[in-house]
Tab-separated table of C-alpha atoms and ligand atoms in Angstrom:
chain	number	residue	atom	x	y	z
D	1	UNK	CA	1.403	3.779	-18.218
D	2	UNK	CA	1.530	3.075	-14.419
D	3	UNK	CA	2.386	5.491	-12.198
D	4	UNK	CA	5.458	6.621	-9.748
D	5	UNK	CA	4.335	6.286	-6.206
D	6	UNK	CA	5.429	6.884	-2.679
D	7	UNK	CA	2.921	6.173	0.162
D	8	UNK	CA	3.559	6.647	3.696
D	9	UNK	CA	1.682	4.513	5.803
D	10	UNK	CA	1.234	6.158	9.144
D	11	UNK	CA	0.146	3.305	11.170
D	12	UNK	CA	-0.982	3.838	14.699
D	13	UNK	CA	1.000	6.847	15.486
D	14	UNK	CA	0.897	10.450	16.064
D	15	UNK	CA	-1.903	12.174	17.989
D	16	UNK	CA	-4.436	14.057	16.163
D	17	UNK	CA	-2.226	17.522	16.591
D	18	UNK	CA	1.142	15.993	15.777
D	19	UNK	CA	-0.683	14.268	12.859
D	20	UNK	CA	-2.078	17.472	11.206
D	21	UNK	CA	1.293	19.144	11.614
D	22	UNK	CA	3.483	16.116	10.309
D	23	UNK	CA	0.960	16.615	7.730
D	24	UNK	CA	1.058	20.244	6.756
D	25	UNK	CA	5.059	19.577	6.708
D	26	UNK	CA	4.860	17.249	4.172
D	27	UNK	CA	2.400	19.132	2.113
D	28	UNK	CA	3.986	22.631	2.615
D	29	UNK	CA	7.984	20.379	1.251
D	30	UNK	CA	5.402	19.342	-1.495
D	31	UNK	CA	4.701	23.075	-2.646
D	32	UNK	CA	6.299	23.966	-5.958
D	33	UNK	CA	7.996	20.955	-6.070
D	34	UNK	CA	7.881	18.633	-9.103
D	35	UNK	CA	8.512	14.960	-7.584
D	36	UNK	CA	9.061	12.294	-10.212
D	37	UNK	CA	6.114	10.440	-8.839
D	38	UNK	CA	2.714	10.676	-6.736
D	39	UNK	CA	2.735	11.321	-3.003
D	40	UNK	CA	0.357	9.647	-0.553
D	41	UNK	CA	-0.261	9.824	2.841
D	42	UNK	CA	-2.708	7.250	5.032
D	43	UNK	CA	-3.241	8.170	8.475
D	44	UNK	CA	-5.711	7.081	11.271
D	45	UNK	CA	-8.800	7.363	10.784
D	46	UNK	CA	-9.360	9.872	13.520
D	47	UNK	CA	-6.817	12.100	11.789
D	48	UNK	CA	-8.549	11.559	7.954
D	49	UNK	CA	-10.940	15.201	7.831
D	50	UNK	CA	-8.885	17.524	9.708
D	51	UNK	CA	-5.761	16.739	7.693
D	52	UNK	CA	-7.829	17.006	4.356
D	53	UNK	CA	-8.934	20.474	5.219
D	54	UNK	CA	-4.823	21.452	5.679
D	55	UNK	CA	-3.842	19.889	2.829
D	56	UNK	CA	-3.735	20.136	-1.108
D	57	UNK	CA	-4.631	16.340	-2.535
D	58	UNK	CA	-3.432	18.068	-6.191
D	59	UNK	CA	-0.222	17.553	-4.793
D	60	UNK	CA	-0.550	14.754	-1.359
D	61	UNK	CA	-3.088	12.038	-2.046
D	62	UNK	CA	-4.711	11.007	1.227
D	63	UNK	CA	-5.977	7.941	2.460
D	64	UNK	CA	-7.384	5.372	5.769
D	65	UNK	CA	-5.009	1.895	6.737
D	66	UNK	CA	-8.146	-0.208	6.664
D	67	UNK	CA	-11.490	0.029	6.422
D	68	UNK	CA	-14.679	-2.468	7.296
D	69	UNK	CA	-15.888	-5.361	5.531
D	70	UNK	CA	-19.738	-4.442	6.248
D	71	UNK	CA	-21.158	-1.682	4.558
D	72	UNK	CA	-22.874	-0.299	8.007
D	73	UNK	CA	-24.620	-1.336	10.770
D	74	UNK	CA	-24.116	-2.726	14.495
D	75	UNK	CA	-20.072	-3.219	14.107
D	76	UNK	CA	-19.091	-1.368	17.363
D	77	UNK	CA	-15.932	0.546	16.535
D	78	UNK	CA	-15.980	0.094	12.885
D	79	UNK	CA	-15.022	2.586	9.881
D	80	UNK	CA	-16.564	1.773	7.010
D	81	UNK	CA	-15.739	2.528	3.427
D	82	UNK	CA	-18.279	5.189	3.099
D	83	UNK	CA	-17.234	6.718	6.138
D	84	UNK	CA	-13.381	6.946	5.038
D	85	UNK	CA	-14.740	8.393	1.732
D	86	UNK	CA	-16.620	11.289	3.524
D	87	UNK	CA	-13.326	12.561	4.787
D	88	UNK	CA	-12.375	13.556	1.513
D	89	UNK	CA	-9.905	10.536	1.507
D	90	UNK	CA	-9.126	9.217	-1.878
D	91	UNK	CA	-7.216	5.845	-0.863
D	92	UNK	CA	-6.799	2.817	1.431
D	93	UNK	CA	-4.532	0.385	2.222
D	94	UNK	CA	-6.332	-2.901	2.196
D	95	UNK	CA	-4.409	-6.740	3.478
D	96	UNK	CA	-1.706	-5.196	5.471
D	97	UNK	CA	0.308	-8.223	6.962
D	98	UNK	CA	-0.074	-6.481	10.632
D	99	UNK	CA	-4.199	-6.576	10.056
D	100	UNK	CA	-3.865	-10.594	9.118
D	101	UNK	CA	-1.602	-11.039	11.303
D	102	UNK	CA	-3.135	-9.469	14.720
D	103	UNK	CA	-6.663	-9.007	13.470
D	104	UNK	CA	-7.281	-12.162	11.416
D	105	UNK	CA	-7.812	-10.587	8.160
D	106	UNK	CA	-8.448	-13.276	5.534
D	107	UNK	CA	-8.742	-13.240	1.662
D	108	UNK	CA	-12.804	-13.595	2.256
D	109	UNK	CA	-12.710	-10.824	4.339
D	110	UNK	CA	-10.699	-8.250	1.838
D	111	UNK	CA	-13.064	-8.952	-0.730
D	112	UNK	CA	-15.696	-8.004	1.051
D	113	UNK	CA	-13.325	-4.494	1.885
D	114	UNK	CA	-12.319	-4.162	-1.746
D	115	UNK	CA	-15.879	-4.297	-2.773
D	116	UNK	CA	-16.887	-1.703	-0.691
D	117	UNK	CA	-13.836	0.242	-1.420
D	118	UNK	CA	-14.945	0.157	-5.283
D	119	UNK	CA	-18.445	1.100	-4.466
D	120	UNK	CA	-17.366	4.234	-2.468
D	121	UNK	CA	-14.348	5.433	-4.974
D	122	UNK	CA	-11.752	4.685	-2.622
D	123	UNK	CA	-8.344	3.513	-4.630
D	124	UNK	CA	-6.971	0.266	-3.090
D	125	UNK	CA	-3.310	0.100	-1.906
D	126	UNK	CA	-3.641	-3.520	-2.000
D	127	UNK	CA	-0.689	-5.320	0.334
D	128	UNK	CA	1.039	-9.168	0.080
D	129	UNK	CA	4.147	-10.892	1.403
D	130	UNK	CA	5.450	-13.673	3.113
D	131	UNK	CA	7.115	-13.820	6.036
D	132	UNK	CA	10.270	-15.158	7.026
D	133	UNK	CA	9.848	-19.049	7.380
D	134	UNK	CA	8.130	-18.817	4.138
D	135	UNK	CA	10.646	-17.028	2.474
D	136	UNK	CA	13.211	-19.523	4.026
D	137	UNK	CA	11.334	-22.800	2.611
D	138	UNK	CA	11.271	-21.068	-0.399
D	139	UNK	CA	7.428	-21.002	-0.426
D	140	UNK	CA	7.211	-17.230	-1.155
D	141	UNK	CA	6.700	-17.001	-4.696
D	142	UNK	CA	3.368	-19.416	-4.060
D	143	UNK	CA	2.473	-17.744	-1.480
D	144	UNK	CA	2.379	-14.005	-2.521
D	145	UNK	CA	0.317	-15.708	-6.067
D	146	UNK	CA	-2.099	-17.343	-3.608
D	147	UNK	CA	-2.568	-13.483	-1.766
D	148	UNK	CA	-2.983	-12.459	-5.400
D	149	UNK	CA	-5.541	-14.884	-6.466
D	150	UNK	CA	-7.675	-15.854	-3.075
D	151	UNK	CA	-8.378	-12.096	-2.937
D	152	UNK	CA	-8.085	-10.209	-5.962
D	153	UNK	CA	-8.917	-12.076	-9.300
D	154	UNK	CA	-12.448	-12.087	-8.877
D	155	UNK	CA	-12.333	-8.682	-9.763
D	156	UNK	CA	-13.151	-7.181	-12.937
D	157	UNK	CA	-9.965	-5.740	-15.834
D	158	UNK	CA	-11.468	-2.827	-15.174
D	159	UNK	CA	-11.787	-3.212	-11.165
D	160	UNK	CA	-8.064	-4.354	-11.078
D	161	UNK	CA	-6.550	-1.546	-13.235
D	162	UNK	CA	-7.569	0.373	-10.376
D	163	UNK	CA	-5.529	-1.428	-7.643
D	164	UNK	CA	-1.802	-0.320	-6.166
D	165	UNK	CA	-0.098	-3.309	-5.082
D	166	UNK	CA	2.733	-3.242	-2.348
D	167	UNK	CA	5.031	-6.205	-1.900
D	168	UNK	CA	5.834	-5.829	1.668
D	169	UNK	CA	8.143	-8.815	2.886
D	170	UNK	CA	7.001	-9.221	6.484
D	171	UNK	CA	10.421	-10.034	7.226
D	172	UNK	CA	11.627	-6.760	5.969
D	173	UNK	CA	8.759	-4.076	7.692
D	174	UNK	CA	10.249	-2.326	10.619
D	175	UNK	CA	13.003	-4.749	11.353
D	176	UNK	CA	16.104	-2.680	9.417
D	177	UNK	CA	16.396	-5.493	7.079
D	178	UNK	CA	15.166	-4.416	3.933
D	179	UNK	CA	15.159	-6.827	0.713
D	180	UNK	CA	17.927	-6.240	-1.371
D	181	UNK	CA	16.438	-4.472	-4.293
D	182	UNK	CA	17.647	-7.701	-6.440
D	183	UNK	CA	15.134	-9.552	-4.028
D	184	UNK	CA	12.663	-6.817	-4.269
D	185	UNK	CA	12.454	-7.011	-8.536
D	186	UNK	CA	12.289	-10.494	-8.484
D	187	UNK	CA	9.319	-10.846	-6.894
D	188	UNK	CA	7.932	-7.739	-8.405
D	189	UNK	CA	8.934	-9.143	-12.185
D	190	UNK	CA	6.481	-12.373	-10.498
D	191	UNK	CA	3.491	-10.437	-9.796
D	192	UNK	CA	3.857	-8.619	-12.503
D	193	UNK	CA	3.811	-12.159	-14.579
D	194	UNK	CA	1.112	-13.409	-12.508
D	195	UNK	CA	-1.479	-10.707	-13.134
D	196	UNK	CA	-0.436	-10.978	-16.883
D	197	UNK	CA	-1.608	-14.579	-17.247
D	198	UNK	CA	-4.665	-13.733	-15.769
D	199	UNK	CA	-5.427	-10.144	-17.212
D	200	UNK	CA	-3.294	-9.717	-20.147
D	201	UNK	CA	-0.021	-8.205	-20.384
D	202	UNK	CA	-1.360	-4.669	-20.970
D	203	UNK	CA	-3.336	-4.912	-16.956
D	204	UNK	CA	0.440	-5.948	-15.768
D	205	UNK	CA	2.052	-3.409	-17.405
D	206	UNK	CA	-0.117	-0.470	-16.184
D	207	UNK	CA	-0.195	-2.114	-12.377
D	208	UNK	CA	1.999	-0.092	-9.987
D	209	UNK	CA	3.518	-2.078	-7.838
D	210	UNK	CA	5.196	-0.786	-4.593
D	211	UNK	CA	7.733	-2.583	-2.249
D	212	UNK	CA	7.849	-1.937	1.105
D	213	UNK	CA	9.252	-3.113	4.404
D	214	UNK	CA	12.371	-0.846	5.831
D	215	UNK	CA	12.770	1.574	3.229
D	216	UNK	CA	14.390	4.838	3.824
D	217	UNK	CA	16.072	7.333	2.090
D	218	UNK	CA	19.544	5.744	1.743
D	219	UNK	CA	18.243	2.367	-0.088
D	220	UNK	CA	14.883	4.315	-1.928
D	221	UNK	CA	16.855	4.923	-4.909
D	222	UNK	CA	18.565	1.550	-5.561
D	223	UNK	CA	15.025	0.050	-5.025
D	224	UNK	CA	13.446	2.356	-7.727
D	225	UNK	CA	15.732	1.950	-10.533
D	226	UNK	CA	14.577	-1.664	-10.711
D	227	UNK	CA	12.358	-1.763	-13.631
D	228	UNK	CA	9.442	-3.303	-11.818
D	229	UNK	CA	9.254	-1.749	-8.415
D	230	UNK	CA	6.793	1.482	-9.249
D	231	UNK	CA	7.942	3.430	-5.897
D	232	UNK	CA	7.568	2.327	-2.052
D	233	UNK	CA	4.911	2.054	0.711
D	234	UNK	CA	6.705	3.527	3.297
D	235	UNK	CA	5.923	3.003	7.702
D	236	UNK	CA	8.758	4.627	9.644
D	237	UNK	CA	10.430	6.651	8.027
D	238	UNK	CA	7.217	8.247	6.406
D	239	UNK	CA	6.787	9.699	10.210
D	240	UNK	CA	9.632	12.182	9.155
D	241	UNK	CA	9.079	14.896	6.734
D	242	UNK	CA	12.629	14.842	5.781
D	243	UNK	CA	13.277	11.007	5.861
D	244	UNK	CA	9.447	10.953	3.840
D	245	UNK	CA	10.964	13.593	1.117
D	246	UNK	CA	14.457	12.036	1.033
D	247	UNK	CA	12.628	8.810	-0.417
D	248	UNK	CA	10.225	11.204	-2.421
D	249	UNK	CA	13.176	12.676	-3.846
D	250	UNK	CA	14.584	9.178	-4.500
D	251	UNK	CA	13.291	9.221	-7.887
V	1	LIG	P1	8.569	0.061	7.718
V	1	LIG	O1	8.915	1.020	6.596
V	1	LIG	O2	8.511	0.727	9.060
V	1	LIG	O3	9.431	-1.165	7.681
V	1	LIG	O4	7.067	-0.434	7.426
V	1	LIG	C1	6.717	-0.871	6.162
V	1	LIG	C2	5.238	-1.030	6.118
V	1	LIG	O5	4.677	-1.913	6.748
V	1	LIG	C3	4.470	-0.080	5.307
V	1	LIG	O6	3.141	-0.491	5.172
């Protein structure tokens, strides 16, 4: 069955020291507690090995925001997979709308990253979503199935079962407006009936798929009692241990 998750994605904040204590916060809140789903954190990458030495990834998975699409060589300022791996991370998110947005990240180019990500044990969180004029023309549902397709259905049953999705509206991520969670199982109930068509109904039913884009603690737990929305990929308010554990606790 797929799995409960809640992922904080970190993006480009806190400095190495406030990173490593935000860190050991979370993990220390996570200490004899029994969530109701998995806990992740992804961090920058300068952040990745000192925070895996302070934490316990029994209980807090950890993970990179990105990661290259060459396996090594003369990319000046590059991470690669491999490198990510040797942290001791375990995850990484992969198609985040700010990397195609300011960085020009294309469907060609997150195959090559999911590739590499596969070859180095790293678990995909894997992220689509349209953005506001799209969702206005009522394009979205097209679009997010193109996302799907253009960069993830060359992979294998086996390859995919592996992937966490996250529907992040780009409307919706740090702009207070969060989908309604209505909106947010609609499109979830979608994917869900896209991946079926192409990998069976058994691949759909084990995919977790996250929503993100505003969530906090006061809207987590609407969100999560929709049927097809598997937990949240969280930016904000995952920079707070007790906004992060409110939404922990959401389930
Ligand atoms: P916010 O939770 O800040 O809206 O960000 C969502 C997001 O982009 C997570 O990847």
């Amino acid at each position: 069955m797929r799995k409960n998750i809640v992922a904080g994605n970190w993006k480009m904040n806190t400095t190495l020291q406030e990173g490593v204590a935000l860190a050991k916060e979370v993990n220390e809140a996570l200490k004899g507690a029994t969530p109701k789903c998995d806990v992740i954190i992804c961090v920058p990458f300068t952040h990745l090995a000192s925070i895996n030495a302070e934490i316990d990834q029994n209980k807090l998975g950890l993970g990179a925001e990105n990661c290259a699409d060459h396996k090594s060589g003369a990319y000046t300022g590059e991470v690669s997979a491999s490198m990510v791996a040797s942290t001791g991370a375990t995850y990484v998110i992969l198609g985040h709308s700010e990397r195609r947005q300011y960085y020009g990240e294309t469907s060609e180019t997150l195959r090559e990253k999911l590739a590499l990500a596969f070859e180095n044990n790293l678990t995909p969180i894997f992220c689509i979503g349209e953005v506001l004029e799209e969702r206005e023309n009522e394009t979205h549902f097209e679009v997010v199935k193109k996302q799907i397709e253009e960069a993830l259905f060359n992979l294998s049953a086996e390859e995919f079962g592996k992937v966490i999705l996250a529907y992040e509206p780009v409307w919706a991520i740090g702009t207070g407006k969060t989908a309604t969670d209505d909106q947010a199982q609609e499109m979830h109930a979608f994917i869900r009936s896209v991946i079926a068509e192409k990998y069976g109904k058994e691949v759909a039913d084990n995919t977790s798929i996250l929503y993100g884009g505003s969530c906090k603690p006061s809207n987590a737990a609407a969100l999560f009692a929709k049927p097809d929305v598997d937990g949240g990929l969280i930016g904000g308010a995952s920079l707070d241990c007790a906004s992060f554990m409110g939404i922990v606790n959401a389930f």
